[in-house]
PDB file of C-alpha atoms in Angstrom:
ATOM      1  CA  MET G   1     128.747  85.134  81.169  1.00 69.00           C
ATOM      2  CA  ILE G   2     125.420  83.563  80.640  1.00 77.00           C
ATOM      3  CA  LEU G   3     122.794  86.218  79.430  1.00 80.00           C
ATOM      4  CA  TRP G   4     118.731  85.585  79.432  1.00 82.00           C
ATOM      5  CA  HIS G   5     116.806  87.636  77.390  1.00 82.00           C
ATOM      6  CA  TYR G   6     113.062  88.171  77.709  1.00 85.00           C
ATOM      7  CA  GLU G   7     110.531  89.584  75.787  1.00 85.00           C
ATOM      8  CA  LEU G   8     108.483  92.443  77.421  1.00 88.00           C
ATOM      9  CA  ASN G   9     105.150  93.581  75.738  1.00 89.00           C
ATOM     10  CA  THR G  10     104.809  96.852  77.357  1.00 90.00           C
ATOM     11  CA  PRO G  11     101.913  99.855  76.106  1.00 90.00           C
ATOM     12  CA  MET G  12     105.099 101.247  74.294  1.00 90.00           C
ATOM     13  CA  GLY G  13     105.049  98.672  72.293  1.00 89.00           C
ATOM     14  CA  LEU G  14     107.632  95.078  72.005  1.00 89.00           C
ATOM     15  CA  MET G  15     110.831  95.329  73.931  1.00 91.00           C
ATOM     16  CA  ARG G  16     113.466  93.129  74.457  1.00 89.00           C
ATOM     17  CA  ALA G  17     115.634  92.772  78.047  1.00 90.00           C
ATOM     18  CA  ALA G  18     118.907  90.973  79.016  1.00 88.00           C
ATOM     19  CA  PHE G  19     120.191  90.315  82.404  1.00 89.00           C
ATOM     20  CA  ASP G  20     123.141  88.727  83.615  1.00 88.00           C
ATOM     21  CA  GLY G  21     123.610  85.830  86.149  1.00 84.00           C
ATOM     22  CA  ARG G  22     122.865  88.479  88.892  1.00 87.00           C
ATOM     23  CA  GLY G  23     119.955  89.460  87.966  1.00 88.00           C
ATOM     24  CA  ARG G  24     121.291  92.833  86.901  1.00 93.00           C
ATOM     25  CA  LEU G  25     119.786  94.508  83.742  1.00 94.00           C
ATOM     26  CA  LEU G  26     122.747  95.027  80.493  1.00 94.00           C
ATOM     27  CA  GLU G  27     120.039  95.528  77.656  1.00 92.00           C
ATOM     28  CA  LEU G  28     116.784  97.344  76.779  1.00 94.00           C
ATOM     29  CA  VAL G  29     115.397  98.106  73.750  1.00 91.00           C
ATOM     30  CA  MET G  30     112.530  98.297  71.131  1.00 90.00           C
ATOM     31  CA  GLU G  31     112.322  95.250  69.379  1.00 79.00           C
ATOM     32  CA  GLY G  32     109.790  92.702  68.566  1.00 68.00           C
ATOM     33  CA  PHE G  33     110.701  88.934  69.806  1.00 63.00           C
ATOM     34  CA  ASP G  34     113.501  87.056  67.853  1.00 66.00           C
ATOM     35  CA  PRO G  35     113.597  83.283  69.052  1.00 65.00           C
ATOM     36  CA  ARG G  36     117.529  83.447  68.699  1.00 64.00           C
ATOM     37  CA  LYS G  37     117.947  86.085  71.448  1.00 63.00           C
ATOM     38  CA  THR G  38     115.334  84.798  73.911  1.00 60.00           C
ATOM     39  CA  SER G  39     116.507  82.029  76.314  1.00 59.00           C
ATOM     40  CA  PRO G  40     114.936  78.983  77.641  1.00 61.00           C
ATOM     41  CA  LEU G  41     113.101  79.107  80.747  1.00 60.00           C
ATOM     42  CA  PRO G  42     115.713  80.457  83.323  1.00 67.00           C
ATOM     43  CA  PRO G  43     116.056  80.279  86.731  1.00 69.00           C
ATOM     44  CA  LYS G  44     113.130  81.654  89.453  1.00 70.00           C
ATOM     45  CA  GLU G  45     115.501  84.423  90.532  1.00 70.00           C
ATOM     46  CA  GLN G  46     115.640  85.190  86.869  1.00 74.00           C
ATOM     47  CA  ARG G  47     112.020  85.440  86.151  1.00 81.00           C
ATOM     48  CA  GLU G  48     111.459  87.485  89.501  1.00 88.00           C
ATOM     49  CA  SER G  49     114.267  90.371  88.056  1.00 89.00           C
ATOM     50  CA  LYS G  50     111.685  90.252  84.738  1.00 90.00           C
ATOM     51  CA  ARG G  51     108.967  90.914  86.713  1.00 92.00           C
ATOM     52  CA  PHE G  52     110.288  93.317  88.732  1.00 95.00           C
ATOM     53  CA  LEU G  53     111.442  94.969  85.700  1.00 95.00           C
ATOM     54  CA  ASP G  54     107.668  94.584  84.324  1.00 95.00           C
ATOM     55  CA  ARG G  55     106.379  96.233  86.980  1.00 96.00           C
ATOM     56  CA  GLN G  56     108.528  99.443  87.353  1.00 97.00           C
ATOM     57  CA  ILE G  57     108.018  99.717  83.209  1.00 97.00           C
ATOM     58  CA  GLU G  58     104.446  99.737  84.289  1.00 96.00           C
ATOM     59  CA  ALA G  59     104.239 101.947  87.094  1.00 96.00           C
ATOM     60  CA  TYR G  60     106.631 104.766  85.030  1.00 97.00           C
ATOM     61  CA  LEU G  61     103.692 104.747  81.852  1.00 95.00           C
ATOM     62  CA  ALA G  62     101.343 105.138  84.511  1.00 95.00           C
ATOM     63  CA  GLY G  63     103.228 108.141  86.172  1.00 94.00           C
ATOM     64  CA  THR G  64     103.462 106.845  89.533  1.00 95.00           C
ATOM     65  CA  LEU G  65     106.971 105.907  89.551  1.00 96.00           C
ATOM     66  CA  ARG G  66     109.944 108.581  88.392  1.00 96.00           C
ATOM     67  CA  THR G  67     112.941 106.697  89.507  1.00 95.00           C
ATOM     68  CA  PHE G  68     113.876 103.306  88.318  1.00 96.00           C
ATOM     69  CA  THR G  69     115.943 101.119  90.878  1.00 96.00           C
ATOM     70  CA  VAL G  70     116.270  97.890  88.785  1.00 96.00           C
ATOM     71  CA  PRO G  71     120.092  96.877  88.993  1.00 95.00           C
ATOM     72  CA  LEU G  72     121.760  98.013  85.970  1.00 96.00           C
ATOM     73  CA  ASP G  73     124.959  96.958  84.621  1.00 95.00           C
ATOM     74  CA  PRO G  74     125.215  98.736  80.612  1.00 96.00           C
ATOM     75  CA  GLN G  75     128.202  97.303  78.660  1.00 96.00           C
ATOM     76  CA  GLY G  76     129.927 100.567  76.748  1.00 96.00           C
ATOM     77  CA  LYS G  77     133.215 102.255  76.183  1.00 97.00           C
ATOM     78  CA  PRO G  78     134.122 104.440  79.585  1.00 97.00           C
ATOM     79  CA  THR G  79     133.215 107.581  77.968  1.00 98.00           C
ATOM     80  CA  GLU G  80     129.614 106.238  77.386  1.00 98.00           C
ATOM     81  CA  LEU G  81     129.277 104.683  80.545  1.00 98.00           C
ATOM     82  CA  ARG G  82     130.314 108.322  82.032  1.00 98.00           C
ATOM     83  CA  ILE G  83     127.930 110.059  80.016  1.00 98.00           C
ATOM     84  CA  TRP G  84     125.243 107.729  80.796  1.00 98.00           C
ATOM     85  CA  ASP G  85     125.883 107.936  84.356  1.00 97.00           C
ATOM     86  CA  THR G  86     125.215 111.677  83.512  1.00 98.00           C
ATOM     87  CA  LEU G  87     122.015 110.901  82.062  1.00 98.00           C
ATOM     88  CA  ARG G  88     120.403 109.321  84.979  1.00 97.00           C
ATOM     89  CA  THR G  89     121.362 112.329  87.027  1.00 97.00           C
ATOM     90  CA  ILE G  90     119.215 114.315  84.976  1.00 97.00           C
ATOM     91  CA  PRO G  91     115.480 114.576  87.389  1.00 97.00           C
ATOM     92  CA  TYR G  92     112.464 113.719  86.210  1.00 97.00           C
ATOM     93  CA  GLY G  93     110.409 115.844  83.888  1.00 96.00           C
ATOM     94  CA  GLN G  94     113.570 117.831  83.269  1.00 97.00           C
ATOM     95  CA  ASN G  95     115.483 117.572  79.824  1.00 96.00           C
ATOM     96  CA  ARG G  96     118.683 118.653  78.509  1.00 97.00           C
ATOM     97  CA  GLN G  97     120.572 119.866  75.050  1.00 97.00           C
ATOM     98  CA  PRO G  98     123.427 117.535  74.065  1.00 98.00           C
ATOM     99  CA  ALA G  99     125.451 121.285  74.438  1.00 97.00           C
ATOM    100  CA  ASP G 100     124.442 121.650  78.032  1.00 97.00           C
ATOM    101  CA  LEU G 101     125.924 118.059  78.807  1.00 97.00           C
ATOM    102  CA  ALA G 102     129.288 118.412  76.298  1.00 98.00           C
ATOM    103  CA  ALA G 103     129.981 121.486  78.785  1.00 97.00           C
ATOM    104  CA  TRP G 104     129.322 119.860  81.695  1.00 96.00           C
ATOM    105  CA  LEU G 105     131.605 116.766  80.883  1.00 97.00           C
ATOM    106  CA  GLY G 106     134.049 118.555  79.161  1.00 98.00           C
ATOM    107  CA  LEU G 107     132.915 116.105  75.597  1.00 98.00           C
ATOM    108  CA  ASP G 108     132.575 117.145  72.134  1.00 97.00           C
ATOM    109  CA  GLU G 109     128.669 117.166  71.772  1.00 97.00           C
ATOM    110  CA  ASP G 110     128.394 114.925  68.819  1.00 97.00           C
ATOM    111  CA  THR G 111     130.029 112.035  71.547  1.00 98.00           C
ATOM    112  CA  ILE G 112     127.324 113.257  73.734  1.00 98.00           C
ATOM    113  CA  VAL G 113     124.809 112.651  71.028  1.00 97.00           C
ATOM    114  CA  MET G 114     126.413 109.323  69.885  1.00 97.00           C
ATOM    115  CA  ALA G 115     126.221 107.998  73.705  1.00 98.00           C
ATOM    116  CA  CYS G 116     122.476 108.728  73.719  1.00 97.00           C
ATOM    117  CA  ALA G 117     121.964 107.257  70.316  1.00 95.00           C
ATOM    118  CA  ALA G 118     123.879 103.986  71.313  1.00 96.00           C
ATOM    119  CA  ASN G 119     122.275 104.212  74.824  1.00 96.00           C
ATOM    120  CA  PRO G 120     121.623 100.076  75.460  1.00 96.00           C
ATOM    121  CA  ILE G 121     119.182 100.395  78.515  1.00 97.00           C
ATOM    122  CA  ALA G 122     115.839 102.564  76.945  1.00 93.00           C
ATOM    123  CA  LEU G 123     113.865 104.199  79.518  1.00 95.00           C
ATOM    124  CA  LEU G 124     116.431 103.416  82.942  1.00 97.00           C
ATOM    125  CA  ILE G 125     119.113 105.486  81.045  1.00 98.00           C
ATOM    126  CA  PRO G 126     117.014 108.304  80.468  1.00 98.00           C
ATOM    127  CA  ALA G 127     118.587 109.723  77.252  1.00 97.00           C
ATOM    128  CA  HIS G 128     114.693 110.881  75.945  1.00 97.00           C
ATOM    129  CA  ARG G 129     115.631 113.283  78.536  1.00 98.00           C
ATOM    130  CA  VAL G 130     118.297 114.656  76.110  1.00 98.00           C
ATOM    131  CA  ILE G 131     116.709 116.457  73.091  1.00 97.00           C
ATOM    132  CA  LEU G 132     118.177 115.377  70.323  1.00 95.00           C
ATOM    133  CA  ALA G 133     117.988 116.629  65.997  1.00 92.00           C
ATOM    134  CA  GLY G 134     115.596 114.543  64.022  1.00 91.00           C
ATOM    135  CA  GLU G 135     114.945 112.057  66.933  1.00 91.00           C
ATOM    136  CA  GLY G 136     111.874 110.248  66.615  1.00 90.00           C
ATOM    137  CA  PRO G 137     108.151 110.522  68.562  1.00 93.00           C
ATOM    138  CA  LEU G 138     109.185 107.669  71.397  1.00 93.00           C
ATOM    139  CA  PRO G 139     111.362 110.389  73.065  1.00 95.00           C
ATOM    140  CA  LYS G 140     108.636 113.825  72.623  1.00 95.00           C
ATOM    141  CA  ALA G 141     106.456 111.150  74.151  1.00 95.00           C
ATOM    142  CA  LEU G 142     108.374 110.307  77.250  1.00 96.00           C
ATOM    143  CA  ARG G 143     108.884 113.636  77.936  1.00 96.00           C
ATOM    144  CA  GLU G 144     105.635 114.472  77.436  1.00 95.00           C
ATOM    145  CA  LEU G 145     104.676 111.991  80.421  1.00 96.00           C
ATOM    146  CA  GLU G 146     107.323 113.338  82.899  1.00 97.00           C
ATOM    147  CA  THR G 147     105.530 116.397  82.248  1.00 95.00           C
ATOM    148  CA  GLY G 148     102.252 114.968  83.926  1.00 93.00           C
ATOM    149  CA  HIS G 149     100.507 113.812  80.651  1.00 94.00           C
ATOM    150  CA  LYS G 150      98.938 110.480  80.413  1.00 93.00           C
ATOM    151  CA  TRP G 151     100.894 108.032  78.474  1.00 92.00           C
ATOM    152  CA  LYS G 152     100.185 108.117  74.321  1.00 89.00           C
ATOM    153  CA  LYS G 153     101.979 105.644  72.538  1.00 86.00           C
ATOM    154  CA  PRO G 154     103.222 107.421  69.648  1.00 85.00           C
TER     155      PRO G 154
END
């Protein structure tokens, strides 16, 4: 499978995105430039996928987008995929505790926490809506954004 990697310069900081040949997002992570992971100039349709993602991230951080429509294809174990699908059902501006999701899905709370930490597609699979012990400032800043505050980089 051919993957196209892009560096995105967002108000959150540098991010890296990976799309498959069909334009589905497989990975979106907070990470700086790495020439070994950045593809040569991709075909036009791939560049359109990246521009669509750029516009959606910009609109989300401006507070005008609540639901992402970028096609996703996260890669993970079946249990992780099930958890990530569930995370996508948490409404904008709401959050959950790992214990709530564990009870809902019939899984161990540690499994929920590990899946949130392993989330390959930041923002679009909203693991920031799950309040984790010891989390960094970014999930808190994203939750603040979703409660009506302007985006402020942590």
